């Protein structure tokens, strides 16, 4: 117990970067109700408690259905600002000093909300967070993989005027049945335009999807990737290339990717030399932000203080920050 509280204190004290968080997944029920009310949008739940009771997921799709429904109340630039700034306040509390935020433009543009409304609101919150809270951030634009390649190309075209505000493109939503190969051409074009590349792969989908993300999309990081362990050759490749995996422990538990936290493979992956990081994914839905994810794995997997430091250090090493900034933060992790 003594050890546990010391480890929690260490987790709290270390600077950390978050590399896998969907801004729409940080939408806390209280804020959702507030914005719904001011926008005169109906939520099919009587109260915050009622809504929370619906957060009983059994797989990725059962979560996504509720996640997309929640996003429906976001209409105006101020809504996207409020959503994003509230997430930065959580970062501050957890000593997350840098974050690389996913946003899903198609979730909003398909409802008639302009691309500019979405990105301007998010971006203004990023600037204010830098100024007021000292937190740096990048934006990663994700394509919804259940939609078509053509729709992804349209989204890439809409992003063009905002190219300097977006560091990377990613791939999210329903994984199984929508392999990375479906989007090979649009990612090739994104890479040509100068974006860095990430993709969700190996969350529910098989190791073959991770191979495709590496070979066809030429990713700089894999999001989730926890099913890599089923393929020895893939493990060897990830280790040799120091390919980062943005692992999301509480998400994996909530969506039944693992049956209980003691079964989670993040510690085994770390011990084998895979470049794993800890992230919150959709923290408003999965029961916790960055530090809650660290506490959960630290307690369940009996992490050492060295493991905890390594994971915090990996978060900077795997980030898209300039090398000099990465090095400064990694030194702070060692000295904290
Ligand atoms: N997986 C895929 N798509 C998502 C997720 C996730 O965990 N969260 C939000 N969109
Ligand atoms: Zn995700």
Short mmCIF file of C-alpha atoms and ligand atoms in Angstrom, two decimals:
data_model
loop_
_atom_site.label_atom_id
_atom_site.label_comp_id
_atom_site.label_asym_id
_atom_site.label_seq_id
_atom_site.Cartn_x
_atom_site.Cartn_y
_atom_site.Cartn_z
CA UNK A 1 0.00 0.00 0.00
CA UNK A 2 2.87 2.30 0.89
CA UNK A 3 4.43 1.41 -2.44
CA UNK A 4 1.16 2.06 -4.21
CA UNK A 5 0.74 5.57 -2.82
CA UNK A 6 4.39 6.33 -3.61
CA UNK A 7 3.84 5.17 -7.17
CA UNK A 8 0.72 7.30 -7.47
CA UNK A 9 2.68 10.31 -6.21
CA UNK A 10 5.43 9.61 -8.76
CA UNK A 11 2.84 9.34 -11.57
CA UNK A 12 1.32 12.65 -10.52
CA UNK A 13 4.67 14.40 -10.32
CA UNK A 14 6.13 13.32 -13.67
CA UNK A 15 5.62 15.51 -16.74
CA UNK A 16 3.81 13.50 -19.42
CA UNK A 17 2.69 13.81 -23.04
CA UNK A 18 -0.62 12.48 -24.30
CA UNK A 19 -0.55 11.07 -27.84
CA UNK A 20 -3.94 9.39 -28.19
CA UNK A 21 -7.00 11.36 -27.16
CA UNK A 22 -10.12 12.07 -29.25
CA UNK A 23 -11.39 15.54 -28.40
CA UNK A 24 -14.98 14.34 -28.91
CA UNK A 25 -14.19 11.62 -26.34
CA UNK A 26 -13.41 14.20 -23.65
CA UNK A 27 -17.02 15.44 -23.70
CA UNK A 28 -18.11 15.20 -20.06
CA UNK A 29 -21.86 14.64 -19.56
CA UNK A 30 -22.26 17.85 -17.53
CA UNK A 31 -20.82 19.99 -20.35
CA UNK A 32 -22.83 17.99 -22.91
CA UNK A 33 -26.06 18.87 -21.10
CA UNK A 34 -25.02 22.52 -20.75
CA UNK A 35 -24.22 22.89 -24.47
CA UNK A 36 -27.35 20.94 -25.49
CA UNK A 37 -29.45 23.34 -23.48
CA UNK A 38 -27.93 26.52 -24.90
CA UNK A 39 -28.15 25.10 -28.46
CA UNK A 40 -31.71 23.85 -27.94
CA UNK A 41 -30.71 20.33 -28.97
CA UNK A 42 -32.50 17.35 -27.41
CA UNK A 43 -30.51 14.63 -25.64
CA UNK A 44 -32.46 11.36 -25.35
CA UNK A 45 -31.55 11.05 -21.64
CA UNK A 46 -33.33 12.70 -18.72
CA UNK A 47 -30.23 13.52 -16.68
CA UNK A 48 -26.45 13.25 -16.43
CA UNK A 49 -26.88 10.09 -14.34
CA UNK A 50 -29.22 8.59 -16.91
CA UNK A 51 -26.69 9.30 -19.64
CA UNK A 52 -23.84 7.77 -17.62
CA UNK A 53 -25.88 4.60 -17.19
CA UNK A 54 -25.77 4.19 -20.98
CA UNK A 55 -21.95 4.01 -20.82
CA UNK A 56 -22.05 0.24 -20.57
CA UNK A 57 -20.04 -0.83 -23.58
CA UNK A 58 -19.21 -4.32 -24.74
CA UNK A 59 -17.15 -3.53 -27.83
CA UNK A 60 -15.92 -0.62 -29.96
CA UNK A 61 -19.14 -0.20 -31.96
CA UNK A 62 -21.40 -0.03 -28.89
CA UNK A 63 -19.22 2.85 -27.70
CA UNK A 64 -19.03 4.62 -31.06
CA UNK A 65 -22.84 4.73 -31.37
CA UNK A 66 -23.08 6.77 -28.15
CA UNK A 67 -19.93 8.80 -28.88
CA UNK A 68 -21.28 10.03 -32.24
CA UNK A 69 -24.70 10.77 -30.69
CA UNK A 70 -23.03 12.90 -27.99
CA UNK A 71 -21.12 14.93 -30.59
CA UNK A 72 -24.44 15.99 -32.17
CA UNK A 73 -24.89 18.84 -29.69
CA UNK A 74 -21.68 20.57 -30.89
CA UNK A 75 -22.72 23.27 -33.35
CA UNK A 76 -20.81 26.51 -32.84
CA UNK A 77 -17.16 27.51 -32.63
CA UNK A 78 -17.61 28.30 -28.93
CA UNK A 79 -18.82 24.72 -28.32
CA UNK A 80 -15.60 23.30 -29.76
CA UNK A 81 -13.62 25.84 -27.77
CA UNK A 82 -15.34 24.92 -24.48
CA UNK A 83 -14.93 21.20 -25.13
CA UNK A 84 -11.23 21.56 -25.87
CA UNK A 85 -10.41 23.99 -23.08
CA UNK A 86 -12.10 21.71 -20.51
CA UNK A 87 -9.77 18.90 -21.66
CA UNK A 88 -6.72 21.13 -21.19
CA UNK A 89 -7.80 21.77 -17.60
CA UNK A 90 -7.75 18.00 -17.03
CA UNK A 91 -4.26 17.93 -18.57
CA UNK A 92 -3.11 20.59 -16.14
CA UNK A 93 -4.41 18.60 -13.16
CA UNK A 94 -2.54 15.48 -14.38
CA UNK A 95 0.71 17.26 -15.28
CA UNK A 96 0.25 16.50 -18.98
CA UNK A 97 2.46 19.20 -20.46
CA UNK A 98 2.05 18.35 -24.14
CA UNK A 99 -0.82 16.73 -26.03
CA UNK A 100 -1.47 15.63 -29.62
CA UNK A 101 -5.23 15.77 -30.06
CA UNK A 102 -7.34 13.81 -32.55
CA UNK A 103 -10.39 15.44 -34.05
CA UNK A 104 -12.93 13.87 -36.43
CA UNK A 105 -14.07 16.56 -38.90
CA UNK A 106 -16.48 14.22 -40.69
CA UNK A 107 -18.50 13.69 -37.48
CA UNK A 108 -19.35 17.38 -37.72
CA UNK A 109 -19.23 18.28 -41.42
CA UNK A 110 -21.68 15.43 -42.16
CA UNK A 111 -24.17 17.24 -39.85
CA UNK A 112 -23.70 20.54 -41.69
CA UNK A 113 -21.16 22.10 -39.30
CA UNK A 114 -18.41 23.85 -41.26
CA UNK A 115 -14.84 22.53 -41.11
CA UNK A 116 -13.77 26.07 -40.15
CA UNK A 117 -16.13 26.12 -37.14
CA UNK A 118 -14.61 22.91 -35.80
CA UNK A 119 -10.95 23.73 -36.26
CA UNK A 120 -11.17 27.39 -35.29
CA UNK A 121 -12.81 26.53 -31.96
CA UNK A 122 -10.32 23.78 -31.16
CA UNK A 123 -7.34 25.85 -32.30
CA UNK A 124 -8.31 28.91 -30.21
CA UNK A 125 -8.50 26.69 -27.12
CA UNK A 126 -5.03 25.33 -27.95
CA UNK A 127 -3.62 28.83 -28.12
CA UNK A 128 -5.27 29.86 -24.84
CA UNK A 129 -4.04 26.67 -23.15
CA UNK A 130 -0.49 27.48 -24.20
CA UNK A 131 -0.83 31.03 -22.91
CA UNK A 132 -2.76 30.37 -19.68
CA UNK A 133 -1.74 26.84 -18.69
CA UNK A 134 1.64 26.42 -20.38
CA UNK A 135 0.51 23.28 -22.24
CA UNK A 136 1.70 22.72 -25.82
CA UNK A 137 -0.36 20.83 -28.36
CA UNK A 138 -0.65 19.58 -31.93
CA UNK A 139 -3.76 18.55 -33.85
CA UNK A 140 -4.22 15.26 -35.70
CA UNK A 141 -7.09 15.06 -38.18
CA UNK A 142 -8.67 11.59 -38.36
CA UNK A 143 -10.60 10.05 -41.23
CA UNK A 144 -13.59 7.92 -40.24
CA UNK A 145 -12.79 4.49 -41.65
CA UNK A 146 -16.45 3.37 -41.87
CA UNK A 147 -16.89 6.09 -44.52
CA UNK A 148 -15.51 5.96 -48.06
CA UNK A 149 -12.08 6.72 -49.47
CA UNK A 150 -13.74 9.48 -51.50
CA UNK A 151 -15.08 11.11 -48.32
CA UNK A 152 -11.58 10.99 -46.81
CA UNK A 153 -10.18 12.71 -49.93
CA UNK A 154 -12.85 15.43 -49.56
CA UNK A 155 -11.87 15.95 -45.93
CA UNK A 156 -8.21 16.21 -46.90
CA UNK A 157 -9.15 18.90 -49.43
CA UNK A 158 -11.18 20.82 -46.81
CA UNK A 159 -8.13 20.81 -44.52
CA UNK A 160 -5.88 22.47 -47.06
CA UNK A 161 -6.36 26.08 -45.84
CA UNK A 162 -5.57 24.87 -42.29
CA UNK A 163 -2.54 22.75 -43.20
CA UNK A 164 -0.22 24.66 -40.86
CA UNK A 165 -2.53 23.91 -37.89
CA UNK A 166 -2.57 20.13 -38.41
CA UNK A 167 0.56 18.05 -37.84
CA UNK A 168 -0.70 14.61 -38.85
CA UNK A 169 -3.58 12.62 -40.25
CA UNK A 170 -4.99 9.51 -38.59
CA UNK A 171 -7.60 6.79 -39.02
CA UNK A 172 -10.28 5.92 -36.48
CA UNK A 173 -13.84 4.58 -35.98
CA UNK A 174 -15.06 1.00 -36.65
CA UNK A 175 -11.92 -1.04 -37.31
CA UNK A 176 -12.98 -4.54 -38.31
CA UNK A 177 -13.97 -4.68 -41.98
CA UNK A 178 -12.26 -1.35 -42.72
CA UNK A 179 -8.55 -2.19 -43.07
CA UNK A 180 -5.86 0.45 -43.62
CA UNK A 181 -5.56 -0.73 -47.27
CA UNK A 182 -8.95 0.91 -47.95
CA UNK A 183 -7.22 4.29 -47.43
CA UNK A 184 -3.81 3.65 -48.99
CA UNK A 185 -4.19 6.31 -51.69
CA UNK A 186 -5.49 9.11 -49.48
CA UNK A 187 -2.70 8.56 -46.95
CA UNK A 188 -0.15 8.60 -49.78
CA UNK A 189 -1.52 11.97 -50.84
CA UNK A 190 -1.51 13.24 -47.23
CA UNK A 191 2.12 12.21 -46.86
CA UNK A 192 2.99 13.98 -50.11
CA UNK A 193 1.35 17.12 -48.71
CA UNK A 194 3.68 16.90 -45.70
CA UNK A 195 1.48 15.46 -42.96
CA UNK A 196 2.84 12.92 -40.50
CA UNK A 197 0.81 9.70 -40.37
CA UNK A 198 -0.81 7.67 -37.60
CA UNK A 199 -3.56 5.02 -37.67
CA UNK A 200 -5.63 3.00 -35.24
CA UNK A 201 -4.72 -0.64 -35.87
CA UNK A 202 -4.77 -3.80 -33.80
CA UNK A 203 -7.33 -2.57 -31.26
CA UNK A 204 -10.06 -5.00 -32.34
CA UNK A 205 -8.59 -5.72 -35.79
CA UNK A 206 -6.00 -8.45 -36.44
CA UNK A 207 -2.18 -8.06 -36.65
CA UNK A 208 -2.52 -7.90 -40.48
CA UNK A 209 -4.04 -4.43 -40.04
CA UNK A 210 -0.90 -3.33 -38.18
CA UNK A 211 1.27 -4.67 -41.03
CA UNK A 212 -0.87 -2.68 -43.48
CA UNK A 213 -0.58 0.48 -41.39
CA UNK A 214 3.21 0.09 -41.44
CA UNK A 215 3.66 -0.98 -45.07
CA UNK A 216 0.82 0.74 -46.92
CA UNK A 217 0.15 3.88 -44.84
CA UNK A 218 3.77 4.27 -43.68
CA UNK A 219 2.74 5.38 -40.23
CA UNK A 220 4.94 7.23 -37.74
CA UNK A 221 2.98 5.67 -34.83
CA UNK A 222 0.40 2.93 -34.33
CA UNK A 223 -2.65 3.80 -32.22
CA UNK A 224 -3.53 0.94 -29.84
CA UNK A 225 -1.69 -1.92 -31.58
CA UNK A 226 -2.11 -4.23 -28.60
CA UNK A 227 -2.93 -7.25 -30.80
CA UNK A 228 0.67 -7.16 -32.13
CA UNK A 229 1.54 -9.79 -29.55
CA UNK A 230 -0.25 -12.43 -31.63
CA UNK A 231 2.43 -12.18 -34.34
CA UNK A 232 6.08 -12.82 -33.46
CA UNK A 233 7.48 -11.36 -36.67
CA UNK A 234 5.43 -8.22 -36.19
CA UNK A 235 6.75 -7.88 -32.63
CA UNK A 236 10.32 -8.13 -33.94
CA UNK A 237 9.62 -5.45 -36.53
CA UNK A 238 8.02 -3.04 -34.03
CA UNK A 239 10.95 -3.47 -31.65
CA UNK A 240 13.60 -3.10 -34.37
CA UNK A 241 11.96 0.06 -35.73
CA UNK A 242 11.20 1.47 -32.26
CA UNK A 243 7.68 2.02 -33.60
CA UNK A 244 5.58 3.74 -30.92
CA UNK A 245 2.26 2.23 -29.83
CA UNK A 246 -0.19 4.62 -28.18
CA UNK A 247 -1.82 2.22 -25.74
CA UNK A 248 -5.04 3.12 -23.89
CA UNK A 249 -5.52 0.79 -20.91
CA UNK A 250 -8.87 1.98 -19.51
CA UNK A 251 -10.29 2.07 -23.05
CA UNK A 252 -9.19 -1.53 -23.62
CA UNK A 253 -10.89 -2.55 -20.37
CA UNK A 254 -14.14 -0.65 -21.05
CA UNK A 255 -14.42 -1.99 -24.62
CA UNK A 256 -13.60 -5.55 -23.54
CA UNK A 257 -10.36 -5.75 -25.53
CA UNK A 258 -9.08 -7.22 -22.22
CA UNK A 259 -11.21 -8.98 -19.58
CA UNK A 260 -9.47 -7.37 -16.62
CA UNK A 261 -6.53 -5.05 -16.13
CA UNK A 262 -4.32 -7.84 -14.80
CA UNK A 263 -4.51 -9.36 -18.29
CA UNK A 264 -3.32 -6.20 -20.02
CA UNK A 265 -0.15 -6.71 -22.07
CA UNK A 266 1.37 -3.23 -21.73
CA UNK A 267 3.93 -4.38 -19.16
CA UNK A 268 4.88 -7.45 -21.24
CA UNK A 269 5.28 -5.23 -24.31
CA UNK A 270 7.40 -2.76 -22.33
CA UNK A 271 9.60 -5.57 -20.99
CA UNK A 272 10.16 -6.88 -24.51
CA UNK A 273 11.33 -3.46 -25.68
CA UNK A 274 8.26 -2.21 -27.54
CA UNK A 275 7.97 1.58 -27.47
CA UNK A 276 4.65 1.73 -25.61
CA UNK A 277 2.99 4.86 -24.22
CA UNK A 278 -0.01 5.42 -21.91
CA UNK A 279 -3.03 7.41 -23.11
CA UNK A 280 -6.68 8.06 -22.27
CA UNK A 281 -8.43 7.70 -25.70
CA UNK A 282 -11.96 8.84 -24.74
CA UNK A 283 -11.57 9.71 -21.07
CA UNK A 284 -15.09 11.06 -20.46
CA UNK A 285 -16.47 7.66 -21.50
CA UNK A 286 -13.85 5.24 -20.20
CA UNK A 287 -13.48 6.30 -16.58
CA UNK A 288 -10.40 8.44 -16.44
CA UNK A 289 -7.79 10.77 -17.83
CA UNK A 290 -4.02 10.24 -18.10
CA UNK A 291 -3.15 9.64 -14.46
CA UNK A 292 -6.11 7.30 -13.93
CA UNK A 293 -4.75 5.17 -16.77
CA UNK A 294 -1.31 5.12 -15.14
CA UNK A 295 -2.76 4.29 -11.70
CA UNK A 296 -4.83 1.44 -13.15
CA UNK A 297 -1.89 -0.30 -14.83
CA UNK A 298 0.54 0.49 -12.03
CA UNK A 299 -1.76 -1.18 -9.49
CA UNK A 300 -2.89 -4.12 -11.63
CA UNK A 301 0.50 -4.96 -13.17
CA UNK A 302 2.71 -4.01 -10.24
CA UNK A 303 4.81 -1.57 -12.26
CA UNK A 304 8.15 -0.50 -10.82
CA UNK A 305 9.09 3.15 -10.50
CA UNK A 306 11.50 2.51 -13.39
CA UNK A 307 8.60 1.25 -15.56
CA UNK A 308 6.61 4.38 -14.74
CA UNK A 309 9.51 6.66 -15.64
CA UNK A 310 10.13 4.72 -18.85
CA UNK A 311 6.47 5.12 -19.90
CA UNK A 312 6.56 8.86 -19.19
CA UNK A 313 9.84 9.18 -21.09
CA UNK A 314 8.44 7.18 -24.04
CA UNK A 315 5.52 9.62 -24.26
CA UNK A 316 7.92 12.43 -25.18
CA UNK A 317 10.19 10.27 -27.29
CA UNK A 318 7.19 9.11 -29.37
CA UNK A 319 5.72 12.61 -29.66
CA UNK A 320 6.03 14.87 -32.70
CA UNK A 321 7.83 17.56 -30.71
CA UNK A 322 11.17 18.83 -32.09
CA UNK A 323 14.09 16.65 -30.95
CA UNK A 324 15.53 19.34 -28.64
CA UNK A 325 12.22 19.71 -26.78
CA UNK A 326 11.82 15.95 -26.50
CA UNK A 327 15.28 15.74 -24.94
CA UNK A 328 14.50 18.49 -22.42
CA UNK A 329 11.34 16.78 -21.22
CA UNK A 330 12.99 13.36 -21.09
CA UNK A 331 15.70 14.80 -18.89
CA UNK A 332 13.02 16.25 -16.60
CA UNK A 333 11.44 12.79 -16.34
CA UNK A 334 14.76 11.34 -15.18
CA UNK A 335 15.29 14.12 -12.65
CA UNK A 336 11.72 14.43 -11.28
N1 LIG B 1 -11.09 3.36 -31.65
C1 LIG B 1 -11.52 3.71 -32.86
N2 LIG B 1 -12.14 4.86 -33.09
C2 LIG B 1 -12.34 5.70 -32.08
C3 LIG B 1 -11.92 5.38 -30.80
C4 LIG B 1 -11.25 4.15 -30.58
O1 LIG B 1 -10.83 3.79 -29.47
N3 LIG B 1 -12.28 6.42 -30.03
C5 LIG B 1 -12.88 7.32 -30.81
N4 LIG B 1 -12.93 6.89 -32.06
ZN1 LIG B 2 -8.63 6.04 -30.21
#
